[in-house]
CSV table of C-alpha atoms in Angstrom, one decimal:
chain,number,residue,atom,x,y,z
M,1066,MET,CA,-50.0,88.8,-73.3
M,1067,LYS,CA,-46.5,89.0,-71.8
M,1068,LEU,CA,-45.3,86.1,-69.6
M,1069,PHE,CA,-42.3,86.2,-67.2
M,1070,THR,CA,-40.2,83.2,-66.2
M,1071,LYS,CA,-36.8,82.7,-64.5
M,1072,HIS,CA,-34.9,83.4,-67.7
M,1073,PHE,CA,-37.3,85.3,-69.8
M,1074,PRO,CA,-36.5,88.2,-69.8
M,1075,TYR,CA,-32.8,87.8,-69.0
M,1076,VAL,CA,-29.9,90.2,-69.4
M,1077,GLN,CA,-26.2,89.5,-68.9
M,1078,HIS,CA,-24.2,92.7,-68.8
M,1079,ASN,CA,-20.4,92.9,-69.1
M,1080,CYS,CA,-20.1,89.3,-70.3
M,1081,LYS,CA,-17.5,87.9,-72.7
M,1082,SER,CA,-18.5,88.0,-76.4
M,1083,TYR,CA,-17.7,85.7,-79.2
M,1084,ALA,CA,-17.1,86.9,-82.8
M,1085,ASN,CA,-20.6,86.3,-84.2
M,1086,MET,CA,-23.7,88.0,-82.8
M,1087,VAL,CA,-26.8,86.0,-83.4
M,1088,VAL,CA,-30.6,86.5,-83.0
M,1089,TRP,CA,-32.9,83.6,-82.7
M,1090,GLY,CA,-36.7,83.8,-82.9
M,1091,ILE,CA,-38.2,81.0,-80.8
M,1092,GLY,CA,-41.8,79.7,-81.0
M,1093,ALA,CA,-43.9,76.8,-79.8
M,1094,ASN,CA,-47.6,75.9,-79.4
M,1095,VAL,CA,-47.6,72.2,-78.6
M,1096,GLY,CA,-46.8,70.6,-75.2
M,1097,HIS,CA,-45.3,72.5,-72.3
M,1098,CYS,CA,-44.0,75.5,-74.3
M,1099,ILE,CA,-42.7,77.6,-71.4
M,1100,LYS,CA,-40.9,74.6,-69.9
M,1101,THR,CA,-39.4,73.9,-73.3
M,1102,PHE,CA,-38.1,77.5,-73.5
M,1103,GLU,CA,-36.5,77.3,-70.1
M,1104,GLN,CA,-34.8,74.0,-71.0
M,1105,LEU,CA,-33.6,75.5,-74.3
M,1106,PHE,CA,-32.1,78.4,-72.4
M,1107,SER,CA,-30.3,75.9,-70.1
M,1108,CYS,CA,-28.9,74.1,-73.1
M,1109,LEU,CA,-27.6,77.3,-74.7
M,1110,TYR,CA,-26.3,78.6,-71.3
M,1111,LYS,CA,-24.2,75.4,-70.9
M,1112,HIS,CA,-22.8,75.4,-74.4
M,1113,PRO,CA,-19.1,76.1,-74.4
M,1114,LYS,CA,-19.2,78.2,-77.7
M,1115,ILE,CA,-22.3,80.3,-76.8
M,1116,GLN,CA,-22.6,83.3,-74.6
M,1117,ILE,CA,-26.2,84.5,-74.0
M,1118,HIS,CA,-26.6,88.2,-73.8
M,1119,SER,CA,-30.3,88.6,-73.4
M,1120,THR,CA,-33.8,87.1,-73.8
M,1121,ALA,CA,-37.1,88.8,-74.1
M,1122,TYR,CA,-40.4,88.3,-72.4
M,1123,ILE,CA,-42.4,85.4,-73.7
M,1124,TYR,CA,-45.4,86.7,-75.8
M,1125,LYS,CA,-48.6,84.7,-76.4
M,1126,ASN,CA,-49.6,85.4,-80.0
M,1127,PRO,CA,-52.4,84.1,-82.3
M,1128,PRO,CA,-51.3,81.8,-85.0
M,1129,PHE,CA,-50.9,83.0,-88.6
M,1130,GLY,CA,-51.3,81.1,-91.8
M,1131,TYR,CA,-53.2,78.1,-90.5
M,1132,ILE,CA,-55.3,79.6,-87.7
M,1133,LYS,CA,-57.1,76.5,-86.4
M,1134,GLN,CA,-54.5,75.7,-83.9
M,1135,PRO,CA,-53.4,76.8,-80.4
M,1136,ASP,CA,-51.9,80.2,-79.8
M,1137,PHE,CA,-48.1,80.4,-80.1
M,1138,TYR,CA,-45.6,81.4,-77.4
M,1139,ASN,CA,-42.8,83.5,-78.9
M,1140,THR,CA,-39.6,85.1,-77.7
M,1141,SER,CA,-36.1,85.9,-78.9
M,1142,ILE,CA,-32.6,85.2,-77.7
M,1143,ILE,CA,-29.5,87.3,-78.5
M,1144,PHE,CA,-26.2,85.6,-78.1
M,1145,SER,CA,-22.7,85.5,-79.4
M,1146,THR,CA,-21.0,82.4,-80.6
M,1147,SER,CA,-17.8,81.1,-82.2
M,1148,LEU,CA,-19.8,78.6,-84.2
M,1149,CYS,CA,-19.9,79.0,-88.0
M,1150,VAL,CA,-23.3,79.4,-89.6
M,1151,ARG,CA,-23.5,75.7,-90.7
M,1152,SER,CA,-22.7,74.5,-87.2
M,1153,LEU,CA,-25.3,76.8,-85.8
M,1154,PHE,CA,-27.9,75.4,-88.2
M,1155,SER,CA,-26.9,71.9,-87.1
M,1156,LEU,CA,-27.4,72.9,-83.5
M,1157,MET,CA,-30.8,74.5,-84.2
M,1158,PHE,CA,-32.0,71.3,-85.9
M,1159,TYR,CA,-30.6,69.1,-83.1
M,1160,LEU,CA,-32.4,71.2,-80.5
M,1161,GLU,CA,-35.7,71.2,-82.3
M,1162,ARG,CA,-35.5,67.4,-82.5
M,1163,LYS,CA,-34.5,67.1,-78.9
M,1164,PHE,CA,-37.7,69.0,-77.9
M,1165,GLY,CA,-39.9,66.8,-80.1
M,1166,ARG,CA,-40.1,68.7,-83.4
M,1167,GLU,CA,-40.2,66.6,-86.6
M,1168,ARG,CA,-38.4,68.2,-89.5
M,1169,VAL,CA,-41.0,67.0,-92.0
M,1170,ARG,CA,-43.9,69.4,-91.8
M,1171,LEU,CA,-47.4,68.3,-92.4
M,1172,MET,CA,-48.4,71.9,-93.2
M,1173,LYS,CA,-46.7,75.3,-93.4
M,1174,ASN,CA,-47.1,77.3,-90.3
M,1175,GLY,CA,-48.6,74.4,-88.4
M,1176,GLU,CA,-48.3,73.3,-84.8
M,1177,ARG,CA,-44.8,72.6,-83.4
M,1178,SER,CA,-43.2,71.8,-80.1
M,1179,LEU,CA,-40.3,74.1,-80.9
M,1180,ASP,CA,-39.5,76.4,-83.8
M,1181,ILE,CA,-36.1,78.1,-83.9
M,1182,ASP,CA,-35.6,80.7,-86.6
M,1183,LEU,CA,-32.2,82.2,-87.3
M,1184,ILE,CA,-33.1,85.9,-87.7
M,1185,PHE,CA,-29.5,87.4,-87.8
M,1186,TYR,CA,-26.1,85.9,-87.9
M,1187,ALA,CA,-23.3,88.5,-87.6
M,1188,LYS,CA,-23.8,90.8,-90.5
M,1189,LYS,CA,-24.0,88.0,-92.9
M,1190,LYS,CA,-26.3,88.1,-95.9
M,1191,VAL,CA,-27.2,84.9,-97.7
M,1192,ASN,CA,-29.9,84.2,-100.3
M,1193,LEU,CA,-30.1,80.5,-101.1
M,1194,ALA,CA,-33.0,78.2,-101.8
M,1195,HIS,CA,-32.9,76.8,-98.3
M,1196,MET,CA,-31.5,79.7,-96.3
M,1197,TYR,CA,-31.9,83.5,-96.1
M,1198,LEU,CA,-30.0,85.8,-93.8
M,1199,PRO,CA,-31.3,87.9,-92.4
M,1200,HIS,CA,-34.5,85.8,-92.1
M,1201,ARG,CA,-36.7,87.0,-95.0
M,1202,ASP,CA,-39.9,87.4,-93.1
M,1203,TYR,CA,-38.8,88.7,-89.7
M,1204,ALA,CA,-39.9,92.3,-90.4
M,1205,ASN,CA,-43.4,91.2,-91.1
M,1206,ARG,CA,-43.9,89.0,-88.0
M,1207,GLN,CA,-45.2,90.5,-84.8
M,1208,SER,CA,-44.0,87.3,-83.1
M,1209,VAL,CA,-40.4,88.4,-83.9
M,1210,LEU,CA,-40.7,92.2,-83.7
M,1211,GLN,CA,-42.4,92.3,-80.3
M,1212,PRO,CA,-39.7,90.5,-78.3
M,1213,LEU,CA,-36.8,91.9,-80.4
M,1214,THR,CA,-38.0,95.5,-79.9
M,1215,PHE,CA,-38.1,94.9,-76.1
M,1216,GLN,CA,-34.6,93.4,-76.1
M,1217,LEU,CA,-33.1,96.1,-78.2
M,1218,GLY,CA,-34.6,98.7,-75.8
M,1219,LEU,CA,-32.6,97.0,-73.0
M,1220,PHE,CA,-29.3,98.2,-74.4
M,1221,LYS,CA,-30.1,101.9,-74.9
């Protein structure tokens, strides 16, 4: 199911662009998920080192892994930034906490008020114990591929 809101989908043509192009995958299945996405958009839009280029529709998807939980809402955001990758991770974790996410997980793929995955950061490739770029599972997740395919189609 596709959902439309004020900023999902969103496209900003002919905007300034910072050095690093970024793709975030966004998901939530606890609380007011759509409201959380809109508030997240506002936080990013107001950030002095971020320029949002586009967002996708919001998709409602069944959970994977642990399936005895509410469906997830998922979307993606493409933006450019002058933040380095470490600063971007700090911002991601801050925003997840701001919207009620605890960093300690009770179970993998469990319920969450906000999940932000860094899918791509510039053309950077990283393979560390705690970080993979590009995100190592993005190509296997419909929750990432559906919104991203829509977004990439906007720029053809």
